[in-house]
CSV table of C-alpha atoms in Angstrom, one decimal:
chain,number,residue,atom,x,y,z
X,1,MET,CA,0.0,0.0,0.0
X,2,SER,CA,1.1,3.5,-0.6
X,3,ALA,CA,1.4,5.9,2.3
X,4,LEU,CA,-1.8,7.7,1.3
X,5,GLU,CA,-3.7,4.4,1.3
X,6,ILE,CA,-2.2,3.4,4.7
X,7,PHE,CA,-3.3,6.8,6.0
X,8,LEU,CA,-6.9,6.3,4.7
X,9,THR,CA,-7.0,2.8,6.0
X,10,THR,CA,-6.0,4.1,9.4
X,11,LEU,CA,-8.6,6.7,9.4
X,12,GLY,CA,-11.3,4.1,8.6
X,13,MET,CA,-9.9,1.7,11.2
X,14,ALA,CA,-10.1,4.5,13.8
X,15,ALA,CA,-13.7,5.2,12.9
X,16,ILE,CA,-14.6,1.4,12.9
X,17,THR,CA,-13.0,0.8,16.3
X,18,LEU,CA,-14.6,3.9,17.9
X,19,LEU,CA,-18.0,2.9,16.5
X,20,SER,CA,-17.7,-0.6,17.9
X,21,ARG,CA,-16.6,0.8,21.3
X,22,SER,CA,-19.4,3.3,21.5
X,23,PHE,CA,-22.0,1.2,19.8
X,24,PHE,CA,-24.4,0.8,22.8
X,25,MET,CA,-23.4,4.1,24.3
X,26,LEU,CA,-24.6,6.2,21.4
X,27,PRO,CA,-28.4,5.8,21.5
X,28,LYS,CA,-30.4,7.7,24.0
X,29,ASP,CA,-32.6,4.7,24.8
X,30,GLU,CA,-31.6,1.3,25.7
X,31,LEU,CA,-30.9,-1.2,22.9
X,32,PRO,CA,-31.3,-4.9,23.4
X,33,MET,CA,-28.4,-7.0,22.1
X,34,PRO,CA,-29.7,-8.7,19.0
X,35,ARG,CA,-29.1,-12.4,18.6
X,36,TRP,CA,-27.0,-12.3,15.5
X,37,LEU,CA,-24.6,-9.9,17.2
X,38,ARG,CA,-24.3,-12.2,20.3
X,39,GLU,CA,-23.4,-15.0,18.1
X,40,GLY,CA,-21.0,-13.0,16.0
X,41,LEU,CA,-19.4,-11.7,19.2
X,42,ARG,CA,-18.7,-15.2,20.2
X,43,TYR,CA,-16.8,-16.3,17.0
X,44,ALA,CA,-16.1,-13.5,14.6
X,45,PRO,CA,-13.1,-12.0,16.7
X,46,THR,CA,-11.4,-15.3,17.0
X,47,ALA,CA,-12.1,-16.3,13.4
X,48,ALA,CA,-10.7,-13.0,12.1
X,49,LEU,CA,-7.5,-13.5,14.0
X,50,ALA,CA,-7.1,-17.1,13.0
X,51,ALA,CA,-7.9,-16.4,9.3
X,52,VAL,CA,-5.1,-13.7,9.2
X,53,VAL,CA,-2.5,-15.7,11.1
X,54,THR,CA,-2.8,-19.2,9.7
X,55,PRO,CA,-1.9,-18.3,6.0
X,56,GLU,CA,1.1,-16.3,7.5
X,57,LEU,CA,2.5,-19.4,8.9
X,58,PHE,CA,1.6,-22.0,6.2
X,59,MET,CA,2.0,-20.2,3.0
X,60,THR,CA,5.2,-18.9,1.3
X,61,GLN,CA,5.1,-16.9,-1.9
X,62,GLY,CA,1.5,-18.0,-2.5
X,63,HIS,CA,2.1,-21.7,-2.1
X,64,PHE,CA,1.6,-24.1,0.9
X,65,ILE,CA,5.0,-24.7,2.5
X,66,ASP,CA,6.9,-27.6,0.9
X,67,THR,CA,9.5,-28.3,3.5
X,68,TRP,CA,9.4,-29.0,7.3
X,69,ARG,CA,12.6,-27.0,7.6
X,70,ASN,CA,10.7,-23.8,8.3
X,71,ALA,CA,12.0,-21.6,11.1
X,72,GLY,CA,8.6,-19.9,11.4
X,73,LEU,CA,6.7,-23.2,11.9
X,74,PHE,CA,9.0,-24.3,14.7
X,75,GLY,CA,8.9,-20.8,16.2
X,76,ALA,CA,5.1,-20.9,16.2
X,77,ALA,CA,5.1,-24.4,17.8
X,78,ALA,CA,7.5,-23.2,20.5
X,79,GLY,CA,5.3,-20.2,21.0
X,80,LEU,CA,2.2,-22.3,21.4
X,81,ALA,CA,4.0,-24.6,23.9
X,82,PHE,CA,5.0,-21.5,25.9
X,83,TYR,CA,1.4,-20.2,25.9
X,84,ALA,CA,0.1,-23.5,27.1
X,85,TRP,CA,2.7,-23.4,30.0
X,86,ARG,CA,2.5,-19.7,31.0
X,87,ARG,CA,-0.5,-18.1,29.3
X,88,SER,CA,1.6,-14.9,28.6
X,89,LEU,CA,1.1,-12.8,25.4
X,90,PHE,CA,4.5,-11.3,25.7
X,91,GLY,CA,6.4,-14.6,26.6
X,92,THR,CA,4.7,-16.3,23.7
X,93,THR,CA,5.7,-13.7,21.2
X,94,VAL,CA,9.3,-13.5,22.5
X,95,CYS,CA,9.7,-17.2,22.7
X,96,GLY,CA,8.4,-17.9,19.2
X,97,THR,CA,10.4,-15.1,17.6
X,98,GLY,CA,13.5,-16.2,19.6
X,99,VAL,CA,13.2,-19.9,18.4
X,100,MET,CA,12.7,-18.6,14.8
X,101,LEU,CA,15.7,-16.4,14.9
X,102,ALA,CA,17.8,-19.2,16.5
X,103,LEU,CA,16.9,-21.6,13.7
X,104,ARG,CA,17.4,-19.0,11.0
X,105,PHE,CA,20.8,-17.9,12.1
X,106,GLY,CA,22.0,-21.2,13.8
X,107,LEU,CA,20.9,-23.7,11.2
X,108,GLY,CA,20.4,-21.4,8.2
X,109,TRP,CA,16.8,-22.4,7.5
W,1,MET,CA,-6.7,31.6,26.3
W,2,ASN,CA,-4.4,31.6,29.3
W,3,PHE,CA,-7.5,31.5,31.4
W,4,ARG,CA,-8.8,28.5,29.5
W,5,ILE,CA,-5.5,26.6,29.9
W,6,ASN,CA,-5.5,27.4,33.7
W,7,SER,CA,-9.1,26.2,34.1
W,8,LEU,CA,-8.3,23.1,32.1
W,9,ARG,CA,-5.3,22.4,34.4
W,10,ASP,CA,-7.4,23.0,37.5
W,11,GLN,CA,-9.9,20.5,36.2
W,12,ALA,CA,-7.3,17.9,35.6
W,13,LEU,CA,-5.8,18.4,39.0
W,14,ALA,CA,-9.2,18.2,40.6
W,15,LEU,CA,-9.8,14.9,38.7
W,16,ALA,CA,-6.5,13.5,39.8
W,17,ARG,CA,-7.4,14.2,43.4
W,18,ARG,CA,-10.7,12.3,43.4
W,19,PRO,CA,-10.5,9.1,45.5
W,20,LEU,CA,-12.0,6.8,42.8
W,21,PHE,CA,-9.7,8.2,40.1
W,22,ARG,CA,-6.8,7.4,42.2
W,23,GLU,CA,-8.1,4.0,43.0
W,24,GLY,CA,-8.6,3.3,39.3
W,25,ALA,CA,-5.0,4.4,38.5
W,26,ARG,CA,-3.7,2.4,41.3
W,27,ASP,CA,-5.5,-0.7,40.1
W,28,ALA,CA,-4.2,-0.3,36.6
W,29,THR,CA,-0.6,0.1,37.6
W,30,PRO,CA,0.2,-3.5,38.5
W,31,MET,CA,-0.9,-4.4,34.8
W,32,ALA,CA,1.9,-2.0,33.6
W,33,ILE,CA,4.5,-4.6,32.9
W,34,GLY,CA,2.1,-6.7,30.9
W,35,ILE,CA,0.9,-3.8,28.9
W,36,ALA,CA,4.3,-2.3,28.4
W,37,ALA,CA,5.9,-5.5,27.3
W,38,TRP,CA,3.0,-6.2,24.9
W,39,GLY,CA,3.1,-2.7,23.5
W,40,LEU,CA,6.8,-2.9,22.9
W,41,VAL,CA,6.3,-6.1,20.8
W,42,ALA,CA,3.4,-4.7,18.9
W,43,GLY,CA,5.5,-1.6,18.1
W,44,VAL,CA,8.3,-3.7,16.8
W,45,ALA,CA,5.8,-5.6,14.6
W,46,MET,CA,4.4,-2.4,13.3
W,47,ALA,CA,7.9,-0.9,12.5
W,48,LYS,CA,8.7,-4.2,10.7
W,49,SER,CA,5.6,-4.0,8.4
W,50,GLY,CA,7.6,-1.2,6.6
W,51,MET,CA,4.9,1.4,6.9
W,52,GLY,CA,7.3,3.9,8.3
W,53,ILE,CA,7.6,5.4,11.7
W,54,SER,CA,5.3,8.3,11.3
W,55,LEU,CA,2.3,6.3,10.0
W,56,ALA,CA,2.9,3.6,12.6
W,57,VAL,CA,2.8,6.2,15.4
W,58,PHE,CA,-0.2,7.8,13.8
W,59,MET,CA,-2.1,4.5,13.7
W,60,SER,CA,-1.2,3.7,17.2
W,61,VAL,CA,-2.3,7.0,18.7
W,62,LEU,CA,-5.6,7.2,16.6
W,63,VAL,CA,-6.8,3.6,16.5
W,64,TYR,CA,-5.6,2.5,20.0
W,65,ALA,CA,-6.6,-1.2,19.4
W,66,GLY,CA,-3.6,-3.5,19.6
W,67,SER,CA,-5.3,-6.5,18.2
W,68,ALA,CA,-6.9,-4.7,15.2
W,69,GLN,CA,-3.5,-2.9,14.4
W,70,ILE,CA,-1.5,-6.2,14.5
W,71,ALA,CA,-4.2,-8.0,12.4
W,72,SER,CA,-4.1,-5.3,9.8
W,73,LEU,CA,-0.4,-5.6,9.3
W,74,PRO,CA,-0.1,-8.7,7.0
W,75,LEU,CA,-3.0,-7.2,5.0
W,76,ILE,CA,-1.4,-3.9,4.6
W,77,VAL,CA,2.0,-5.6,3.7
W,78,SER,CA,0.3,-7.8,1.0
W,79,ASP,CA,-1.5,-4.9,-0.6
W,80,ALA,CA,-5.0,-6.0,0.3
W,81,PRO,CA,-7.9,-3.8,-0.7
W,82,ILE,CA,-8.8,-1.2,2.0
W,83,TRP,CA,-12.3,-2.6,2.6
W,84,VAL,CA,-10.8,-6.1,3.4
W,85,VAL,CA,-8.7,-4.5,6.1
W,86,TRP,CA,-11.8,-2.6,7.4
W,87,ALA,CA,-13.9,-5.7,7.4
W,88,THR,CA,-11.2,-7.5,9.4
W,89,THR,CA,-10.9,-4.6,11.8
W,90,ALA,CA,-14.7,-4.7,12.3
W,91,CYS,CA,-14.7,-8.4,13.1
W,92,VAL,CA,-11.7,-8.2,15.6
W,93,SER,CA,-13.4,-5.1,17.1
W,94,LEU,CA,-16.8,-6.8,17.8
W,95,ARG,CA,-15.7,-7.6,21.3
W,96,PHE,CA,-15.6,-3.9,21.9
W,97,MET,CA,-19.4,-3.8,21.3
W,98,ALA,CA,-19.8,-6.3,24.1
W,99,PHE,CA,-17.8,-3.9,26.4
W,100,SER,CA,-20.0,-1.0,25.5
W,101,PHE,CA,-23.1,-3.0,26.1
W,102,HIS,CA,-21.9,-3.8,29.6
W,103,TYR,CA,-20.7,-0.2,30.4
W,104,ARG,CA,-23.9,1.5,29.2
W,105,PRO,CA,-25.8,1.5,32.6
W,106,TYR,CA,-22.8,3.0,34.3
W,107,PHE,CA,-22.4,5.9,32.0
W,108,ALA,CA,-26.0,6.5,30.6
W,109,HIS,CA,-26.5,9.5,32.8
W,110,LEU,CA,-23.7,11.5,30.9
W,111,PRO,CA,-24.1,13.6,27.9
W,112,ARG,CA,-23.5,11.7,24.6
W,113,ARG,CA,-20.2,13.5,23.8
W,114,GLN,CA,-18.7,12.4,27.1
W,115,ARG,CA,-20.0,8.9,26.5
W,116,ILE,CA,-18.2,8.8,23.1
W,117,ALA,CA,-15.0,10.3,24.6
W,118,LEU,CA,-15.0,7.6,27.4
W,119,SER,CA,-15.7,4.9,24.7
W,120,TYR,CA,-12.5,5.8,22.9
W,121,LEU,CA,-10.5,4.8,26.0
W,122,MET,CA,-12.1,1.4,26.4
W,123,GLY,CA,-9.7,-1.5,26.4
W,124,ASP,CA,-9.4,-5.1,27.5
W,125,THR,CA,-7.6,-4.6,30.7
W,126,ASN,CA,-9.6,-1.6,32.0
W,127,PHE,CA,-12.8,-3.4,31.1
W,128,ALA,CA,-11.7,-6.4,33.3
W,129,LEU,CA,-10.7,-4.1,36.2
W,130,PHE,CA,-13.9,-2.0,36.0
W,131,ILE,CA,-16.3,-5.0,36.1
W,132,ARG,CA,-14.3,-6.6,38.9
W,133,ARG,CA,-14.5,-3.3,41.0
W,134,PHE,CA,-18.2,-2.7,40.1
W,135,PRO,CA,-20.0,-6.0,39.3
W,136,GLU,CA,-23.4,-4.4,39.9
W,137,HIS,CA,-24.5,-0.9,38.9
W,138,VAL,CA,-25.7,1.1,41.9
W,139,PRO,CA,-26.7,4.7,41.2
W,140,GLY,CA,-24.7,7.5,42.6
W,141,GLU,CA,-21.1,6.0,42.4
W,142,ALA,CA,-18.5,8.2,40.5
W,143,TYR,CA,-18.0,5.5,37.9
W,144,PRO,CA,-16.3,7.9,35.3
W,145,ASP,CA,-13.7,8.8,37.8
W,146,TYR,CA,-12.6,5.2,38.4
W,147,PHE,CA,-12.8,4.5,34.6
W,148,LEU,CA,-10.7,7.5,33.7
W,149,GLY,CA,-8.1,6.7,36.3
W,150,SER,CA,-7.5,3.2,35.0
W,151,ALA,CA,-8.0,4.0,31.4
W,152,LEU,CA,-5.7,7.0,31.2
W,153,VAL,CA,-2.9,5.2,33.0
W,154,THR,CA,-3.3,2.2,30.4
W,155,TYR,CA,-3.5,4.6,27.5
W,156,GLY,CA,-0.4,6.5,28.5
W,157,LEU,CA,1.6,3.3,29.3
W,158,TRP,CA,0.5,1.6,26.0
W,159,GLN,CA,1.4,4.6,23.9
W,160,VAL,CA,4.8,5.1,25.4
W,161,ALA,CA,5.6,1.3,25.0
W,162,ILE,CA,4.3,1.0,21.4
W,163,ILE,CA,6.1,4.2,20.2
W,164,THR,CA,9.3,3.0,21.8
W,165,GLY,CA,8.8,-0.4,20.0
W,166,ILE,CA,8.2,1.4,16.7
W,167,VAL,CA,11.3,3.6,17.0
W,168,ALA,CA,13.5,0.7,18.3
W,169,GLY,CA,12.1,-1.7,15.7
W,170,ALA,CA,12.8,0.6,12.8
W,171,ALA,CA,16.5,0.5,13.8
W,172,ILE,CA,16.8,-3.3,13.5
W,173,PRO,CA,17.8,-4.5,10.0
W,174,ALA,CA,15.0,-6.1,7.9
W,175,SER,CA,17.3,-9.1,7.1
W,176,TRP,CA,16.6,-10.5,10.6
W,177,GLY,CA,13.1,-11.3,9.6
W,178,LEU,CA,11.7,-9.7,12.8
W,179,GLY,CA,8.4,-9.1,11.1
W,180,PHE,CA,7.7,-12.6,12.3
W,181,ALA,CA,7.2,-11.0,15.8
W,182,GLY,CA,3.9,-9.6,14.3
W,183,THR,CA,2.7,-13.1,13.3
W,184,MET,CA,3.7,-14.5,16.8
W,185,ALA,CA,1.9,-11.7,18.5
W,186,LEU,CA,-1.2,-12.4,16.4
W,187,LEU,CA,-0.9,-16.1,17.1
W,188,ALA,CA,-0.7,-15.3,20.9
W,189,LEU,CA,-3.7,-13.1,20.7
W,190,THR,CA,-5.7,-15.9,18.9
W,191,CYS,CA,-4.7,-18.3,21.8
W,192,THR,CA,-6.2,-15.9,24.4
W,193,GLN,CA,-9.6,-16.2,22.6
W,194,LEU,CA,-9.8,-19.9,22.7
W,195,ARG,CA,-11.9,-20.4,25.8
W,196,THR,CA,-14.5,-22.9,24.7
W,197,PRO,CA,-14.5,-26.0,22.5
W,198,SER,CA,-16.8,-24.1,20.0
W,199,THR,CA,-14.3,-21.1,19.7
W,200,ILE,CA,-11.4,-23.7,19.1
W,201,ALA,CA,-13.5,-25.3,16.4
W,202,ALA,CA,-14.1,-21.8,14.9
W,203,ALA,CA,-10.5,-20.9,14.9
W,204,VAL,CA,-9.4,-24.3,13.3
W,205,VAL,CA,-12.1,-23.8,10.6
W,206,ALA,CA,-11.2,-20.1,10.0
W,207,GLY,CA,-7.5,-21.0,9.6
W,208,CYS,CA,-8.1,-24.0,7.3
W,209,ALA,CA,-10.6,-22.1,5.1
W,210,ALA,CA,-8.3,-19.1,4.9
W,211,VAL,CA,-5.4,-21.3,3.7
W,212,ALA,CA,-7.7,-23.3,1.3
W,213,ALA,CA,-9.1,-20.1,-0.2
W,214,TYR,CA,-5.7,-18.5,-0.4
W,215,ALA,CA,-5.8,-18.3,-4.2
W,216,LEU,CA,-8.8,-15.9,-4.2
W,217,PRO,CA,-8.0,-12.3,-5.2
W,218,LEU,CA,-8.1,-9.4,-2.9
W,219,ARG,CA,-7.2,-11.5,0.3
W,220,LEU,CA,-10.9,-12.5,0.2
W,221,ASN,CA,-9.6,-15.7,1.9
W,222,ILE,CA,-9.7,-13.8,5.2
W,223,LEU,CA,-13.5,-13.1,4.8
W,224,VAL,CA,-14.1,-16.7,3.6
W,225,GLY,CA,-12.3,-17.9,6.7
W,226,ILE,CA,-14.4,-15.7,9.0
W,227,ALA,CA,-17.7,-16.7,7.3
W,228,ALA,CA,-17.0,-20.4,7.4
W,229,ALA,CA,-16.0,-20.2,11.1
W,230,VAL,CA,-19.0,-18.2,12.3
W,231,ALA,CA,-21.2,-20.7,10.4
W,232,VAL,CA,-19.5,-23.7,12.0
W,233,GLY,CA,-19.3,-22.1,15.4
W,234,VAL,CA,-23.0,-21.4,15.5
W,235,ALA,CA,-23.9,-24.9,14.3
W,236,ALA,CA,-21.5,-26.4,16.8
W,237,HIS,CA,-22.9,-24.4,19.6
W,238,HIS,CA,-26.5,-25.3,18.7
W,239,ALA,CA,-25.5,-29.1,18.4
W,240,GLN,CA,-23.9,-28.9,21.9
W,241,ARG,CA,-27.0,-27.3,23.3
W,242,VAL,CA,-29.3,-29.8,21.7
W,243,ARG,CA,-27.2,-32.7,23.1
W,244,GLY,CA,-27.2,-31.1,26.5
W,245,ASP,CA,-31.0,-30.7,26.4
W,246,ALA,CA,-31.5,-34.3,25.4
W,247,ARG,CA,-29.3,-35.4,28.3
W,248,SER,CA,-30.9,-33.3,31.0
């Protein structure tokens, strides 16, 4: 994206996040939470995150990864193990990135 | 003008002296290490997306939603259409709607402009703190004071941390491949959402569908993944409930 496109994207993102945050605060009268929203709330955020992250891990240059010697994959596995152990966002990120860097620079993957 | 600045300062000082504001700020402080560490990582990820320091800082200050920002990075890097980034942001931000639903009775007495201003500061940590401190709405408590205390501390810490990460990340050479920190941050965020079997099923379906539909143009695979997961999640939830009803 060009700088201008990123700028516009950012403005839109700001408007969308502010609208979601203030959604039930905006109207004067009380709104019931509709059923579709309740169900969407349960799954859409998780689904959006998973849909963005999974291709990042398993696709390279538009193709499914063709070798298991993939530093990112092992980094992600280490991160998941760390998450299961400690439940820490920061620790998971640092552990996964650290393992990826070690494999990349240590083994040249 | 001088008078206005002075009165603003007096208002800020008066707010800072209120007991519930102080309590909110005090409750938010122990979270500081977690918020700062997370902000630092998110900042590095933003710098490594190649959007440049100024745009990254602009996005952090204006959007103030770590998960939406991190989820947008791979899409921005891969030149996805703007509306796909917005659709993804909207889905990731749905949880904020739940926050505003729960906050409403506490702030309904305020004018709309103040309600919107408070909404801007909503976040995951201060929501958890607020609901723990005030599980029930009892009229007469100074709810905005407590909210502002914890929310302003969180906002300040987060911005300092993420801007530090952006500036530091920009100094690290691209050849290290540190953009992977963004993927890991996103993976970690996804893990925090996996609370029930049906959300796990939804995440797996979303991931598989997004990979399977990767060949679609305009990064539409993201939307395919979300749609498939919501459909399966709703179906799984209903199946579980029907089974539960049959058993009981």
